[in-house]
Coordinates of C-alpha atoms in Angstrom, one line a residue:
Chain A
M1 CA -25.5 9.6 13.7
N2 CA -24.4 7.1 16.3
Y3 CA -20.8 6.3 15.4
T4 CA -17.4 7.1 16.9
F5 CA -13.9 6.8 15.6
L6 CA -11.4 4.9 17.7
E7 CA -7.6 4.7 17.8
H8 CA -5.8 2.5 15.3
T9 CA -2.2 3.1 14.3
A10 CA -2.4 2.6 10.5
D11 CA -6.0 2.6 9.7
I12 CA -9.4 4.0 10.7
K13 CA -11.6 2.2 13.2
F14 CA -15.2 3.0 14.0
V15 CA -18.0 1.7 16.2
A16 CA -21.7 2.3 15.4
K17 CA -24.4 1.6 18.0
S18 CA -28.1 1.8 17.7
K19 CA -31.3 0.1 18.7
T20 CA -32.0 -1.4 15.3
L21 CA -29.8 -3.3 12.9
N22 CA -31.1 -1.1 10.2
K23 CA -29.9 2.1 11.8
T24 CA -26.6 0.6 12.8
F25 CA -25.9 -0.5 9.2
K26 CA -26.8 3.0 8.0
D27 CA -24.6 4.7 10.6
S28 CA -21.7 2.4 9.6
A29 CA -22.1 3.6 6.0
Y30 CA -22.3 7.2 7.1
A31 CA -19.1 6.7 9.2
L32 CA -17.3 5.4 6.0
L33 CA -18.8 8.3 3.9
N34 CA -17.7 10.8 6.5
I35 CA -14.1 9.7 6.0
I36 CA -14.4 10.1 2.3
K37 CA -16.4 13.3 2.1
E38 CA -15.1 15.0 5.2
D39 CA -17.7 17.8 5.7
K40 CA -18.5 18.4 2.1
K41 CA -22.2 18.6 1.4
I42 CA -23.4 16.7 -1.7
S43 CA -26.5 17.6 -3.7
F44 CA -28.9 15.0 -4.8
N45 CA -28.6 14.6 -8.6
K46 CA -28.3 10.9 -9.1
L47 CA -29.9 7.8 -7.7
K48 CA -28.6 4.3 -7.3
K49 CA -30.5 1.2 -6.3
I50 CA -28.4 -1.5 -4.7
K51 CA -29.2 -5.1 -3.8
I52 CA -26.8 -7.3 -1.8
K53 CA -26.8 -11.0 -0.8
S54 CA -24.5 -12.7 1.5
N55 CA -24.1 -15.7 3.9
N56 CA -23.9 -14.0 7.3
L57 CA -24.4 -10.6 8.9
E58 CA -20.8 -9.6 8.9
N59 CA -20.2 -10.5 5.3
L60 CA -23.4 -8.6 4.5
L61 CA -22.1 -5.5 6.2
Y62 CA -18.7 -5.9 4.5
K63 CA -20.3 -6.1 1.0
F64 CA -22.7 -3.3 1.8
L65 CA -19.8 -0.9 2.8
E66 CA -17.7 -2.1 -0.1
E67 CA -20.5 -1.1 -2.5
F68 CA -19.8 2.6 -1.7
L69 CA -16.1 2.2 -2.7
F70 CA -17.1 0.4 -5.8
L71 CA -19.6 3.0 -6.9
L72 CA -17.1 5.7 -6.3
D73 CA -14.2 4.1 -8.1
S74 CA -16.1 2.7 -11.1
Q75 CA -19.0 5.1 -11.5
N76 CA -17.8 8.3 -9.9
F77 CA -20.9 8.2 -7.6
I78 CA -20.7 9.6 -4.1
T79 CA -23.5 8.9 -1.8
E80 CA -25.1 11.6 0.4
T81 CA -28.1 9.8 1.9
I82 CA -29.4 6.2 2.2
H83 CA -33.1 5.5 1.8
N84 CA -35.6 2.6 2.1
L85 CA -33.0 0.3 3.6
K86 CA -34.4 -3.1 4.0
I87 CA -32.4 -5.9 5.7
D88 CA -33.5 -9.5 5.7
K89 CA -31.7 -10.8 8.8
N90 CA -32.6 -14.4 8.1
N91 CA -31.5 -14.6 4.5
F92 CA -28.8 -12.0 4.8
K93 CA -30.2 -9.8 2.0
L94 CA -30.2 -6.1 1.8
E95 CA -31.6 -3.5 -0.5
C96 CA -31.7 0.3 -0.5
I97 CA -31.7 3.5 -2.6
L98 CA -28.7 5.8 -2.5
K99 CA -29.0 9.5 -3.3
G100 CA -25.9 11.4 -4.3
D101 CA -24.0 13.0 -7.1
D102 CA -20.9 12.9 -9.3
N103 CA -17.9 13.1 -6.9
Q104 CA -15.8 15.0 -9.5
K105 CA -17.9 18.1 -8.9
Y106 CA -16.8 18.2 -5.3
N107 CA -13.1 17.3 -5.7
I108 CA -13.6 14.3 -3.5
N109 CA -11.0 11.6 -3.5
N110 CA -11.5 8.0 -2.4
K111 CA -9.0 7.7 0.4
V112 CA -10.4 4.4 1.7
K113 CA -8.8 1.4 0.1
A114 CA -10.9 -1.3 1.6
I115 CA -13.2 -2.5 4.3
T116 CA -11.2 -5.0 6.4
Y117 CA -12.2 -8.1 8.4
N118 CA -9.8 -6.9 11.2
D119 CA -12.0 -6.7 14.4
L120 CA -15.1 -6.7 12.2
E121 CA -18.1 -7.4 14.3
V122 CA -21.9 -7.2 14.0
K123 CA -23.5 -8.2 17.3
K124 CA -26.4 -7.6 19.6
Q125 CA -25.6 -6.5 23.1
N126 CA -28.5 -6.1 25.5
N127 CA -30.9 -3.9 23.5
F128 CA -28.4 -2.5 21.1
W129 CA -26.8 -3.5 17.8
L130 CA -23.1 -2.9 17.8
I131 CA -20.8 -2.7 14.7
T132 CA -17.0 -2.5 14.9
C133 CA -15.1 -2.0 11.7
V134 CA -11.6 -1.1 10.5
L135 CA -11.1 0.7 7.2
D136 CA -7.8 0.4 5.3
V137 CA -6.8 4.0 4.3
Chain B
M1 CA 4.6 -12.0 25.9
N2 CA 8.2 -13.1 26.5
I3 CA 10.6 -11.2 24.3
T4 CA 14.3 -12.2 24.4
K5 CA 17.1 -10.0 23.2
I6 CA 19.3 -11.7 20.7
N7 CA 21.4 -8.6 20.1
D8 CA 20.9 -4.8 20.1
F9 CA 18.6 -5.1 17.0
I10 CA 17.1 -8.6 17.0
W11 CA 14.4 -9.6 19.4
E12 CA 12.8 -13.0 19.6
I13 CA 9.4 -14.3 20.7
E14 CA 9.9 -17.9 21.5
K15 CA 7.7 -20.6 20.1
Q16 CA 4.9 -21.6 22.4
D17 CA 1.4 -23.0 22.4
D18 CA 0.0 -23.2 18.8
M19 CA 2.9 -21.2 17.2
N20 CA 4.6 -23.2 14.5
V21 CA 7.8 -21.1 14.6
P22 CA 9.3 -18.4 16.8
C23 CA 9.1 -14.7 15.8
R24 CA 11.9 -12.3 15.2
I25 CA 11.6 -8.5 15.2
F26 CA 14.4 -6.4 13.8
A27 CA 14.3 -3.2 15.8
S28 CA 16.1 -0.8 18.1
K29 CA 15.0 -0.8 21.7
K30 CA 13.3 2.5 21.0
I31 CA 11.3 1.1 18.1
L32 CA 10.4 -2.0 20.1
D33 CA 9.1 -0.1 23.1
K34 CA 6.9 2.0 20.8
I35 CA 5.3 -1.0 19.0
K36 CA 4.5 -2.7 22.2
E37 CA 1.8 0.0 22.6
D38 CA -0.3 -1.4 19.8
N39 CA -1.3 -4.8 18.4
S40 CA 1.7 -5.3 16.1
L41 CA 3.5 -8.0 18.1
N42 CA 0.3 -10.0 18.5
Q43 CA 0.0 -9.8 14.7
V44 CA 3.5 -11.2 14.3
V45 CA 2.6 -14.0 16.6
N46 CA -0.6 -14.8 14.7
V47 CA 1.4 -15.2 11.5
S48 CA 3.7 -17.7 13.2
K49 CA 0.7 -20.0 13.7
L50 CA 0.0 -20.3 9.9
P51 CA 0.5 -23.7 8.3
G52 CA 3.9 -24.4 6.6
I53 CA 5.6 -21.2 7.8
I54 CA 9.4 -21.6 7.5
N55 CA 12.0 -20.6 10.2
Y56 CA 10.4 -17.4 11.7
S57 CA 7.6 -15.0 11.5
L58 CA 9.5 -11.8 10.8
A59 CA 9.0 -8.0 11.3
M60 CA 11.1 -5.3 9.8
P61 CA 12.2 -2.1 11.7
D62 CA 9.3 -0.1 10.3
I63 CA 6.8 -2.5 11.8
H64 CA 3.4 -1.1 12.8
E65 CA -0.1 -2.4 13.3
G66 CA -1.9 -3.5 10.2
Y67 CA -4.7 -6.0 9.7
G68 CA -3.9 -9.7 9.5
F69 CA -0.1 -9.3 9.0
C70 CA 1.4 -6.3 10.6
I71 CA 3.0 -3.7 8.2
G72 CA 6.6 -4.7 7.9
G73 CA 5.6 -8.4 8.2
V74 CA 7.5 -11.0 6.3
A75 CA 6.9 -14.8 6.1
A76 CA 8.0 -17.6 3.8
F77 CA 5.9 -20.7 3.3
D78 CA 6.7 -24.2 2.2
L79 CA 5.2 -25.1 -1.2
E80 CA 3.8 -28.4 0.0
K81 CA 2.6 -27.6 3.5
G82 CA 2.2 -23.9 3.2
I83 CA -0.4 -21.3 2.4
V84 CA -0.9 -18.0 0.7
S85 CA -2.8 -15.2 2.5
P86 CA -4.1 -12.1 0.9
G87 CA -3.8 -10.5 4.3
G88 CA -0.1 -11.1 4.0
V89 CA 0.1 -9.0 0.9
G90 CA -2.3 -6.2 1.8
F91 CA -5.1 -4.5 -0.2
D92 CA -2.7 -2.3 -2.2
I93 CA -1.1 -5.1 -4.1
N94 CA 2.3 -4.2 -5.4
C95 CA 2.2 -0.8 -3.8
G96 CA 5.8 0.1 -4.6
V97 CA 8.3 2.8 -5.3
R98 CA 10.7 3.7 -8.1
V99 CA 13.3 6.4 -8.5
L100 CA 14.0 8.3 -11.8
L101 CA 17.5 9.6 -11.7
T102 CA 18.5 12.8 -13.6
N103 CA 21.7 14.6 -14.3
I104 CA 19.9 17.9 -13.6
K105 CA 21.7 19.9 -10.9
E106 CA 19.8 21.4 -8.0
K107 CA 20.8 24.9 -9.1
E108 CA 19.3 24.5 -12.6
F109 CA 16.2 22.8 -11.3
L110 CA 15.3 25.5 -8.8
L111 CA 15.0 28.1 -11.6
K112 CA 12.1 26.0 -13.1
K113 CA 10.8 24.4 -9.9
Q114 CA 7.4 25.9 -9.9
E115 CA 6.8 25.3 -13.6
I116 CA 7.8 21.7 -13.4
L117 CA 5.8 21.1 -10.3
N118 CA 2.7 22.6 -12.0
Q119 CA 3.2 20.5 -15.1
I120 CA 3.5 17.2 -13.1
Y121 CA 0.5 18.1 -11.0
N122 CA -1.6 18.9 -14.1
K123 CA -0.5 15.9 -16.2
I124 CA -0.7 13.2 -13.7
P125 CA -4.2 12.7 -12.2
S126 CA -3.7 12.2 -8.5
G127 CA -6.9 11.0 -6.9
L128 CA -10.3 9.8 -7.8
G129 CA -12.5 11.9 -9.9
Q130 CA -9.7 12.7 -12.2
E131 CA -9.7 9.9 -14.6
H132 CA -6.8 9.1 -16.9
N133 CA -7.4 9.7 -20.6
L134 CA -6.1 6.3 -21.8
K135 CA -9.6 5.1 -22.9
L136 CA -9.1 1.5 -22.1
D137 CA -11.4 -1.2 -23.3
E138 CA -11.7 -4.5 -21.7
K139 CA -9.1 -6.2 -23.9
E140 CA -6.6 -3.4 -23.5
L141 CA -7.0 -3.6 -19.7
D142 CA -6.3 -7.3 -19.9
N143 CA -3.1 -6.6 -21.8
Y144 CA -1.9 -4.4 -19.0
L145 CA -2.9 -7.1 -16.4
V146 CA -0.8 -9.7 -18.3
Y147 CA 2.1 -7.7 -19.6
G148 CA 2.4 -4.9 -17.0
A149 CA 5.1 -2.3 -17.7
E150 CA 6.1 -4.1 -20.8
Y151 CA 2.7 -3.3 -22.3
A152 CA 2.9 0.3 -21.1
I153 CA 6.2 0.7 -23.0
K154 CA 4.6 -1.0 -26.1
K155 CA 2.0 1.7 -26.0
G156 CA 4.7 4.4 -25.9
F157 CA 5.1 5.0 -22.2
G158 CA 8.8 4.6 -21.9
I159 CA 11.8 2.8 -23.3
A160 CA 12.7 -1.0 -23.3
Q161 CA 15.6 -0.4 -21.0
D162 CA 13.2 0.7 -18.2
L163 CA 12.1 -2.9 -17.9
E164 CA 15.5 -4.2 -16.9
Y165 CA 15.4 -2.0 -13.9
C166 CA 12.1 -3.2 -12.4
E167 CA 11.7 -6.1 -10.0
E168 CA 10.3 -9.0 -12.1
N169 CA 11.2 -6.9 -15.1
G170 CA 8.0 -5.0 -14.7
K171 CA 5.9 -8.1 -15.7
I172 CA 5.3 -10.9 -13.3
K173 CA 4.4 -14.2 -14.9
N174 CA 1.2 -16.3 -14.3
A175 CA -1.2 -13.4 -14.4
D176 CA -4.6 -14.5 -15.5
P177 CA -7.3 -11.8 -16.0
S178 CA -10.0 -14.4 -16.0
K179 CA -9.4 -14.8 -12.3
V180 CA -10.1 -11.1 -11.7
S181 CA -13.7 -10.1 -11.0
L182 CA -15.6 -7.7 -13.2
R183 CA -16.0 -5.5 -10.2
A184 CA -12.2 -5.3 -9.8
K185 CA -11.8 -4.5 -13.5
K186 CA -14.5 -1.8 -13.3
R187 CA -12.7 -0.2 -10.4
G188 CA -9.3 -0.3 -12.0
K189 CA -10.2 0.7 -15.5
P190 CA -10.5 4.5 -14.9
Q191 CA -7.5 4.6 -12.7
L192 CA -4.5 3.4 -14.7
G193 CA -1.9 6.1 -14.7
T194 CA -3.3 7.8 -11.6
L195 CA -1.4 8.4 -8.4
G196 CA -4.2 7.8 -5.8
S197 CA -4.4 9.3 -2.4
G198 CA -3.4 8.4 1.1
N199 CA 0.4 7.8 1.5
H200 CA 1.0 7.9 -2.3
F201 CA 3.2 10.6 -3.6
I202 CA 5.5 12.0 -6.2
E203 CA 8.5 13.7 -4.7
I204 CA 11.2 15.8 -6.3
Q205 CA 14.4 15.3 -4.4
K206 CA 18.1 16.1 -4.5
I207 CA 20.9 13.7 -3.6
S208 CA 22.3 15.4 -0.5
E209 CA 24.8 12.9 0.8
I210 CA 26.7 9.9 -0.4
F211 CA 27.8 7.2 2.1
D212 CA 29.5 4.7 -0.3
S213 CA 31.0 6.4 -3.4
K214 CA 32.0 3.2 -5.1
I215 CA 28.5 1.8 -5.1
A216 CA 26.9 5.2 -5.6
N217 CA 29.0 5.4 -8.8
V218 CA 27.6 2.1 -10.1
F219 CA 24.1 3.3 -9.2
D220 CA 24.8 6.7 -11.0
L221 CA 24.1 8.6 -7.9
E222 CA 25.8 12.0 -7.9
K223 CA 25.6 14.6 -5.2
D224 CA 23.3 17.6 -5.8
N225 CA 21.6 15.8 -8.7
I226 CA 17.8 15.9 -8.9
C227 CA 15.8 12.7 -8.8
I228 CA 12.1 11.9 -8.7
M229 CA 10.5 9.3 -6.4
I230 CA 7.2 7.8 -7.3
H231 CA 5.2 5.8 -4.7
C232 CA 1.9 4.2 -5.7
G233 CA 0.2 0.9 -6.3
S234 CA -2.6 -1.0 -8.1
R235 CA -5.4 1.3 -7.0
G236 CA -9.0 0.1 -6.8
L237 CA -8.2 -3.0 -8.9
G238 CA -5.8 -4.4 -6.4
H239 CA -8.0 -3.4 -3.5
Q240 CA -11.0 -5.3 -5.0
I241 CA -8.9 -8.4 -5.9
A242 CA -7.7 -8.6 -2.3
S243 CA -11.2 -8.1 -0.9
D244 CA -12.7 -10.6 -3.3
Y245 CA -10.3 -13.4 -2.3
I246 CA -10.3 -12.6 1.4
Q247 CA -14.1 -13.1 1.2
K248 CA -13.7 -16.3 -0.7
M249 CA -11.2 -17.6 1.8
Q250 CA -13.4 -17.0 4.9
N251 CA -14.3 -20.0 7.0
P252 CA -15.8 -20.1 10.5
E253 CA -12.7 -21.6 12.1
L254 CA -10.5 -18.6 11.4
K255 CA -9.4 -16.8 14.6
D256 CA -8.4 -13.6 12.7
K257 CA -10.6 -13.3 9.6
Q258 CA -8.2 -10.9 8.0
L259 CA -5.6 -13.7 8.1
A260 CA -7.8 -15.9 5.8
Y261 CA -5.6 -18.2 3.6
A262 CA -5.7 -21.0 1.1
E263 CA -3.3 -24.0 0.9
L264 CA -0.8 -23.4 -1.8
D265 CA -1.7 -26.5 -3.7
S266 CA -5.4 -25.6 -3.8
K267 CA -7.3 -24.2 -6.7
L268 CA -8.3 -21.2 -4.6
A269 CA -4.6 -20.3 -3.9
K270 CA -3.7 -20.6 -7.6
D271 CA -6.7 -18.4 -8.5
Y272 CA -5.7 -15.8 -6.0
L273 CA -2.1 -15.8 -7.1
S274 CA -3.1 -15.5 -10.8
A275 CA -5.4 -12.6 -9.9
M276 CA -2.9 -11.0 -7.6
N277 CA -0.3 -11.1 -10.3
C278 CA -2.7 -9.1 -12.5
A279 CA -2.7 -6.3 -9.9
V280 CA 1.1 -6.6 -9.6
N281 CA 1.3 -5.9 -13.3
F282 CA -1.2 -3.1 -13.2
A283 CA 0.9 -1.4 -10.5
F284 CA 4.1 -1.8 -12.6
A285 CA 2.3 -0.3 -15.5
N286 CA 0.9 2.5 -13.4
R287 CA 4.3 3.6 -12.1
Q288 CA 5.8 3.2 -15.6
I289 CA 3.1 5.5 -17.2
I290 CA 3.5 8.1 -14.4
M291 CA 7.3 8.0 -14.7
H292 CA 7.2 8.4 -18.4
K293 CA 5.0 11.5 -18.2
I294 CA 7.5 13.0 -15.8
R295 CA 10.4 12.1 -18.0
E296 CA 8.7 13.9 -20.9
I297 CA 8.2 17.0 -18.8
L298 CA 11.9 17.0 -17.7
Q299 CA 13.1 16.4 -21.2
A300 CA 11.1 19.3 -22.6
E301 CA 12.4 21.7 -19.9
F302 CA 16.0 20.3 -19.9
P303 CA 16.6 19.0 -23.4
N304 CA 20.1 17.8 -22.5
S305 CA 19.0 15.9 -19.4
K306 CA 19.5 12.2 -19.0
N307 CA 16.6 10.6 -17.1
V308 CA 17.2 7.0 -16.1
L309 CA 15.2 4.6 -14.0
L310 CA 17.3 3.5 -11.0
Y311 CA 15.0 0.7 -9.9
D312 CA 11.3 -0.2 -9.3
I313 CA 10.5 -2.3 -6.2
C314 CA 7.4 -3.9 -4.7
H315 CA 6.3 -3.3 -1.2
N316 CA 3.2 -5.6 -1.0
I317 CA 3.6 -8.9 -2.7
A318 CA 3.6 -12.7 -2.3
K319 CA 5.8 -14.6 -4.8
F320 CA 7.9 -17.6 -5.4
E321 CA 11.6 -17.1 -4.7
E322 CA 14.5 -19.4 -4.1
H323 CA 16.1 -19.1 -0.7
K324 CA 18.7 -21.0 1.3
I325 CA 16.9 -22.9 4.0
N326 CA 19.0 -25.1 6.3
N327 CA 21.8 -25.0 3.8
Q328 CA 19.5 -26.1 0.9
I329 CA 18.2 -24.0 -1.9
K330 CA 14.5 -24.2 -1.8
T331 CA 11.6 -22.4 -3.6
V332 CA 9.3 -20.8 -1.1
C333 CA 6.2 -18.5 -1.2
I334 CA 7.5 -15.3 0.4
H335 CA 5.0 -12.7 1.6
R336 CA 6.3 -9.2 2.0
K337 CA 3.7 -6.8 3.4
G338 CA 5.3 -3.4 3.6
A339 CA 8.7 -4.7 3.1
T340 CA 11.4 -4.6 0.4
R341 CA 13.3 -7.3 -1.4
S342 CA 17.0 -6.8 -0.7
F343 CA 19.1 -9.1 -3.0
G344 CA 22.8 -8.9 -2.5
P345 CA 25.3 -9.4 -5.3
S346 CA 23.6 -11.9 -7.6
K347 CA 23.2 -13.1 -11.2
K348 CA 19.5 -12.7 -10.7
L349 CA 19.9 -8.9 -10.9
P350 CA 20.3 -6.7 -13.9
F351 CA 23.9 -6.9 -15.2
K352 CA 24.7 -3.4 -13.8
Y353 CA 23.9 -4.5 -10.2
Q354 CA 25.2 -8.0 -10.2
N355 CA 28.4 -7.2 -8.3
T356 CA 26.9 -4.6 -5.9
G357 CA 23.4 -5.9 -5.0
Q358 CA 20.1 -4.3 -5.9
P359 CA 19.2 -0.7 -5.1
V360 CA 16.8 -0.6 -2.2
I361 CA 14.7 2.6 -1.9
I362 CA 13.3 3.6 1.5
P363 CA 11.1 6.7 1.4
G364 CA 10.8 8.8 4.4
S365 CA 7.6 10.6 5.5
M366 CA 6.5 13.8 3.9
G367 CA 9.1 16.5 4.3
T368 CA 11.8 14.2 5.6
A369 CA 14.8 12.5 3.9
S370 CA 14.6 9.3 2.0
Y371 CA 17.4 6.8 1.4
I372 CA 18.9 4.6 -1.3
L373 CA 20.5 1.5 0.1
V374 CA 22.0 -1.6 -1.4
G375 CA 20.8 -5.2 -0.9
T376 CA 23.1 -7.6 1.0
N377 CA 23.9 -11.3 1.2
K378 CA 23.4 -11.0 5.0
S379 CA 19.7 -10.3 4.5
E380 CA 19.4 -13.7 2.8
E381 CA 20.6 -15.3 6.1
L382 CA 18.4 -13.1 8.4
S383 CA 15.2 -12.2 6.5
F384 CA 14.8 -14.1 3.2
S385 CA 16.5 -11.2 1.5
T386 CA 14.2 -8.5 2.9
T387 CA 14.5 -5.1 4.4
A388 CA 12.3 -2.2 5.5
H389 CA 10.1 -0.2 3.2
G390 CA 9.5 3.2 4.9
A391 CA 9.4 5.1 8.1
G392 CA 6.4 3.2 9.5
R393 CA 3.4 4.9 11.2
V394 CA 3.4 5.6 14.9
L395 CA 0.4 7.9 15.3
S396 CA -3.2 7.1 14.3
R397 CA -4.9 9.3 11.8
T398 CA -7.6 10.0 14.3
K399 CA -5.0 11.3 16.8
A400 CA -3.1 13.1 14.1
K401 CA -6.2 15.1 13.2
Q402 CA -6.7 16.0 16.9
I403 CA -3.2 17.3 17.6
L404 CA -1.8 18.6 14.3
S405 CA -3.1 21.3 12.0
P406 CA -2.6 21.5 8.3
Q407 CA -1.4 25.1 8.7
K408 CA 1.4 24.0 11.0
I409 CA 2.5 21.3 8.6
L410 CA 2.5 23.7 5.7
N411 CA 4.5 26.1 7.7
D412 CA 7.0 23.4 8.6
L413 CA 7.4 22.5 4.9
N414 CA 7.7 26.2 4.0
K415 CA 10.5 26.6 6.5
K416 CA 12.4 23.8 4.8
N417 CA 11.6 25.3 1.4
I418 CA 9.6 22.3 0.4
Q419 CA 6.8 23.0 -1.9
L420 CA 3.6 21.0 -1.7
K421 CA 0.8 20.5 -4.2
T422 CA -2.2 18.5 -3.1
N423 CA -5.9 17.9 -3.7
S424 CA -6.7 18.0 -0.1
I425 CA -4.9 20.2 2.4
K426 CA -6.8 18.5 5.2
D427 CA -5.4 15.1 4.4
I428 CA -1.8 16.2 4.7
V429 CA -2.1 15.9 8.5
D430 CA -2.2 12.1 8.0
E431 CA 1.2 12.1 6.4
A432 CA 2.9 14.6 8.6
P433 CA 6.4 13.6 9.8
E434 CA 5.0 13.5 13.4
T435 CA 2.8 10.6 12.4
Y436 CA 5.7 8.4 11.4
K437 CA 8.8 6.9 13.0
D438 CA 12.1 8.6 12.5
I439 CA 13.3 7.4 9.1
E440 CA 16.9 7.7 10.3
E441 CA 16.3 5.3 13.1
V442 CA 14.7 2.8 10.7
V443 CA 17.4 3.1 8.1
N444 CA 20.1 2.8 10.8
V445 CA 18.7 -0.5 12.1
C446 CA 18.7 -1.8 8.5
D447 CA 22.3 -0.6 8.0
K448 CA 23.6 -1.9 11.3
L449 CA 22.0 -5.3 10.9
N450 CA 23.2 -5.5 7.3
L451 CA 19.7 -6.0 6.0
S452 CA 20.6 -3.3 3.5
K453 CA 23.5 -0.8 3.5
K454 CA 23.1 3.0 3.2
I455 CA 24.4 4.4 -0.1
A456 CA 22.8 7.9 -0.4
K457 CA 20.5 10.3 1.3
L458 CA 17.8 12.2 -0.6
V459 CA 16.1 15.3 0.6
P460 CA 12.8 16.6 -0.7
L461 CA 12.4 19.9 -2.7
A462 CA 8.8 19.5 -3.7
V463 CA 6.1 17.0 -3.2
I464 CA 2.8 16.1 -4.9
K465 CA 0.1 14.3 -2.9
G466 CA -3.1 12.7 -4.1

């Protein structure tokens, strides 16, 4: 996974960097999930399909990441892996399949309150996609 | 950035460029030097640029870096020219704190400490994955969103008198569930009556010191008595409402997207406030339900105990309040993000506190003291009747995990005879005293500036974390 956590007094900040937008989105989600799951390994028992539409890349990422919090809070679903991620860069649409399980089995708490717009960035630098994001914990 | 010293505890950033008002930071030199290291002061300046802001962009002594507003950020806005900003309230809408006072003495309590701690831990779901058993349907949830703690009491969680001792009487008006998204409701529904994780906690404390016996008497604070502090908020419901409206308020011209806002006279602002008020009520109900369950446990263990709510206060809120502005009473939209209302003697308060001012509760970090203070008239003059809300973070969670071990923190708590129950031993690193400012320093700045005055000190005996 290509993500690193950075210093932020109150919250958690991470940067993900990869050659494709697809991989950078995925890694951002894995950074978020890393905070929630720590190093607990989740079995694959449940499947979720998600579809998201937005009006620009940053908002698309915001909604994508928020989906993991939504599934956790409302459906007790914790994601282990992300599959078949398709991003339509021009129309700001995304879909993918999530494999995971019921979080209650693993005593996993959702400690992330929200994704924030603070320093939120999705940009292309030279040959790399770069995502910066702060999570409210 | 040019910071001028007004006195030992007030610092001013003068108005320049596109700032609409100057900034004022209430802090000791020590606190100020520390916050210069992160982005807090820039965030205070950013708030001063918002339309319709009145007098100053303010920061309380527990200031630290947030997103949009800093934590400890306070701003009042003109109703005609001003705005409301979800980033000035925060994601955990009406995160707040209440204290349940008891007449149980420390000595009696210690005999049953473990038993009581276990019962509280078992009866109050702390984090996610432990749903409450309230079995809410949509309509029932809406009732909580509109009627807050009042509805919780109607359903048997408490007594009518509790409402009198809540800010807004535990039920803020103009809450409209139709302005709350289905997603927010779905996130909130399984979580009513749960504590949540992060910095939320239930702490069993004893009153260890009284600074003003006259007011302590009115507040019913007696040395060596046990009290219970409950700190939590509106859970996923509030987080999602904040997120929904921050997204709705995005526009390409914003310099700080987290500081998205809507003009107070717009439909979007009204919708946000109506939805935000639902989360405010959810949080009031949440703390009410949790307190009631604790009260039941205490009453079963100590049948002769009297367990009375001291006060329930909001930390994260935007609301309409009357304040004296340039010698005129004016209604403003006050934002408090990680800050506490601090009304001095006033007819607006419950009868019991009308001559003293309201109780102000300032929790310390895990394992350190907390304080009860009293609101002042001076705070009206300095800070739109506002004071600090906690110790305020100094160390990032990333750094905390690098330099502190859970075992060390457990050992430190053990040494102080403080018992801890938690879902995740790993996470306690985030809440270790080393990651926060010194609570004494924060409380002393409040006291010396008369933002609120010290009444009593509380020390922890046991703590439950999500």
